[in-house]
Amino acid sequence: SQKIEQNSEALNIQEGKTATLTCNYTNYSPAYLQWYRQDPGRGPVFLLLIRENEKEKRKERLKVTFDTTLKQSLFHITASQPADSATYLCALGGANNLFFGTGTRLTVIP
Amino acid sequence: DAGVIQSPRHEVTEMGQEVTLRCKPISGHNSLFWYRQTMMRGLELLIYFNNNVPIDDSGMPEDRFSAKMPNASFSTLKIQPSEPRDSAVYFCASKKVAANNEQFFGPGTRLTVL
């Protein structure tokens, strides 16, 4: 079965810096990959989707890359702010469902 | 739109009791998903429905778990009998069937089985 690893459980960075989160996967070839944000006590919220034939996708301060050869996606938040502190989940796209990683908890320190 | 609605938000019960979690998807969405989230295992897909029909229930841990979707606007996840290891946050999500649409999650039900 598919295995999804997100680089670390927790990541602390200084405000204004770029946060980079990693999602690695094995035993699967997703047609697309999604990133979600989850705040404490809430459900995940969709941020970005990138398809297998796309190398990079941007949305405001967010950037996602997708390397199907390395089986890896990188999620970047530029000019990070304390409000970006949350858990970020990557999810591999199935036929009509998603397989989620365990998430990386990001803390942006003022 | 009110988003995905789940009830109850919190449930505390004793081992052996029956627990029923409820979900109302977003109107117009025809796929519905039940997930369980724990610190150790993250977000796990339990079962999902397309057009009220169960498509994949391979994530349902055992026969104590069952899910139904009697119509397009309501689904239940039942645990009978409940056990302490079932303690987790259970999320319901919905989307339109098109393959790569984003999923919209409800606020979750935090279940504690004593």
XYZ file of C-alpha atoms in Angstrom:
224
model
C 0.000 0.000 0.000
C 1.044 3.608 -0.429
C 3.271 5.241 2.160
C 3.429 8.992 2.677
C 6.061 10.742 4.767
C 6.147 14.394 5.666
C 9.587 15.632 6.567
C 9.148 16.275 10.212
C 6.462 16.433 12.810
C 7.300 20.039 13.688
C 9.084 22.920 12.013
C 9.909 26.259 13.649
C 10.961 29.246 11.582
C 11.416 32.978 12.086
C 8.814 35.378 10.769
C 9.665 36.616 7.283
C 11.623 33.505 6.305
C 10.520 30.896 3.787
C 9.105 27.690 5.210
C 9.690 24.531 3.180
C 7.726 21.385 3.927
C 8.438 18.050 2.282
C 6.128 15.232 1.273
C 7.634 11.950 0.068
C 5.677 8.958 -1.061
C 6.263 5.369 -2.176
C 4.294 2.521 -3.721
C 1.979 4.857 -5.564
C 1.740 7.038 -8.661
C -0.828 9.736 -7.925
C -2.488 11.623 -10.720
C -2.420 14.709 -8.528
C -1.419 15.883 -5.098
C -3.142 18.298 -2.743
C -2.013 20.332 0.262
C -4.294 21.152 3.173
C -3.983 23.345 6.244
C -5.389 22.248 9.577
C -5.793 24.476 12.624
C -6.300 23.023 16.118
C -9.840 21.798 16.677
C -10.813 22.206 13.036
C -11.021 20.130 9.898
C -8.428 20.402 7.128
C -8.876 23.187 4.589
C -7.776 22.853 0.966
C -4.914 25.058 -0.199
C -3.469 23.887 -3.517
C -3.657 21.097 -6.053
C -0.901 20.098 -8.472
C -1.263 17.515 -11.230
C 1.304 14.934 -12.272
C 2.115 16.815 -15.459
C 2.724 20.086 -13.625
C 6.076 20.951 -12.095
C 5.054 23.963 -10.054
C 1.932 25.771 -8.865
C 1.687 29.111 -7.103
C -0.992 30.890 -5.111
C -0.113 34.170 -3.436
C 2.710 33.352 -0.961
C 2.362 29.607 -1.502
C 4.293 27.482 -3.973
C 4.092 23.759 -4.555
C 6.386 21.588 -6.652
C 5.792 18.010 -7.747
C 8.577 15.683 -8.871
C 7.108 12.351 -9.964
C 10.588 10.899 -10.520
C 11.704 11.623 -6.973
C 8.160 10.926 -5.704
C 8.284 14.153 -3.779
C 6.356 17.378 -3.343
C 7.716 20.523 -1.725
C 5.438 23.146 -0.190
C 6.840 26.638 0.327
C 5.431 29.580 2.248
C 7.355 32.758 1.498
C 7.482 35.769 3.812
C 6.005 33.614 6.565
C 3.769 35.167 9.212
C 2.696 33.996 12.664
C -0.794 33.463 11.190
C 0.705 30.733 8.988
C 1.276 28.605 12.083
C -0.753 25.420 11.603
C -0.398 21.786 10.591
C 0.020 21.192 6.875
C -1.051 17.933 5.288
C -0.180 16.558 1.888
C -2.586 14.179 0.195
C -2.110 11.872 -2.779
C -4.948 11.758 -5.276
C -6.662 8.447 -5.976
C -9.512 7.712 -8.354
C -11.928 9.679 -6.213
C -10.293 9.667 -2.816
C -7.217 10.976 -1.038
C -4.453 9.402 1.015
C -3.162 11.817 3.649
C 0.237 12.167 5.260
C 0.496 12.673 9.011
C 1.269 16.355 8.634
C 3.937 18.857 9.633
C 3.205 21.323 12.415
C 4.618 24.693 11.442
C 5.269 27.419 13.984
C 6.271 30.863 12.770
C 8.025 32.764 15.527
C 7.474 36.533 15.635
C -23.663 27.632 2.502
C -23.233 26.240 6.009
C -20.494 23.832 4.986
C -20.309 20.230 6.114
C -22.202 19.764 9.370
C -21.285 17.125 11.918
C -22.928 16.181 15.170
C -22.253 15.812 17.950
C -19.057 17.871 18.237
C -17.995 15.972 21.323
C -19.033 12.551 22.557
C -17.950 10.830 25.736
C -19.176 7.310 26.265
C -18.323 4.170 28.120
C -16.817 1.081 26.624
C -19.446 -1.218 25.150
C -21.927 1.529 24.309
C -23.179 2.267 20.839
C -22.019 5.524 19.263
C -23.600 7.198 16.246
C -21.916 10.078 14.457
C -23.840 12.160 11.958
C -22.916 14.160 8.891
C -24.724 16.482 6.510
C -22.664 17.136 3.352
C -22.669 20.335 1.343
C -25.691 20.536 -0.929
C -24.824 19.433 -4.448
C -21.840 17.347 -3.397
C -22.242 13.707 -4.330
C -19.162 12.154 -2.704
C -18.925 11.739 1.050
C -15.974 10.548 3.091
C -15.509 9.449 6.707
C -12.039 9.831 8.239
C -10.530 9.125 11.630
C -7.641 11.198 12.959
C -5.267 10.262 15.771
C -1.844 11.505 16.743
C -0.250 8.157 15.996
C -1.878 7.334 12.650
C -2.853 10.719 11.253
C -5.904 11.072 9.022
C -7.190 7.696 7.869
C -9.946 7.143 5.341
C -12.585 4.799 6.724
C -15.160 4.701 3.934
C -16.470 6.810 1.088
C -19.703 7.024 -0.857
C -20.482 8.192 -4.379
C -24.125 9.066 -5.028
C -25.081 7.438 -1.709
C -23.435 4.126 -2.648
C -20.467 2.839 -0.593
C -17.479 2.577 -2.928
C -14.590 1.626 -0.681
C -14.921 0.518 2.932
C -11.504 -1.128 3.168
C -10.479 1.391 5.807
C -13.208 0.397 8.242
C -11.233 -1.171 11.074
C -13.587 -4.022 11.882
C -17.162 -5.179 11.972
C -17.915 -2.956 14.927
C -17.916 -0.035 12.493
C -20.692 0.562 10.007
C -21.700 3.513 7.841
C -24.844 4.372 5.947
C -25.952 7.069 3.572
C -29.725 6.785 3.205
C -29.965 9.941 1.078
C -27.840 12.646 -0.470
C -28.006 14.893 2.568
C -27.279 12.570 5.471
C -24.797 9.933 6.559
C -24.073 8.106 9.799
C -21.066 6.291 11.178
C -21.896 3.829 13.911
C -19.605 2.023 16.333
C -21.115 -0.875 18.250
C -19.770 -1.800 20.720
C -17.307 1.027 21.279
C -13.841 0.454 22.741
C -11.268 2.858 24.251
C -9.037 2.466 21.179
C -11.803 4.028 19.103
C -11.123 7.356 20.794
C -10.210 9.823 18.043
C -11.534 12.745 16.052
C -13.862 11.625 13.278
C -14.215 13.854 10.245
C -16.740 13.857 7.483
C -15.875 15.460 4.144
C -17.748 15.987 0.903
C -16.956 16.924 -2.683
C -18.274 16.689 -6.192
C -17.450 13.420 -7.902
C -15.016 14.902 -10.487
C -11.671 13.273 -9.799
C -9.479 16.016 -8.404
C -11.917 18.322 -6.707
C -10.977 19.507 -3.271
C -12.638 17.938 -0.276
C -14.537 20.082 2.198
C -14.227 18.906 5.774
C -16.612 19.268 8.654
C -15.478 20.396 12.105
C -15.153 16.825 13.342
C -16.534 14.845 16.264
C -14.154 14.235 19.136
C -14.988 10.797 20.540
C -13.741 9.626 23.906
C -14.487 6.068 24.970
C -13.798 5.453 28.645
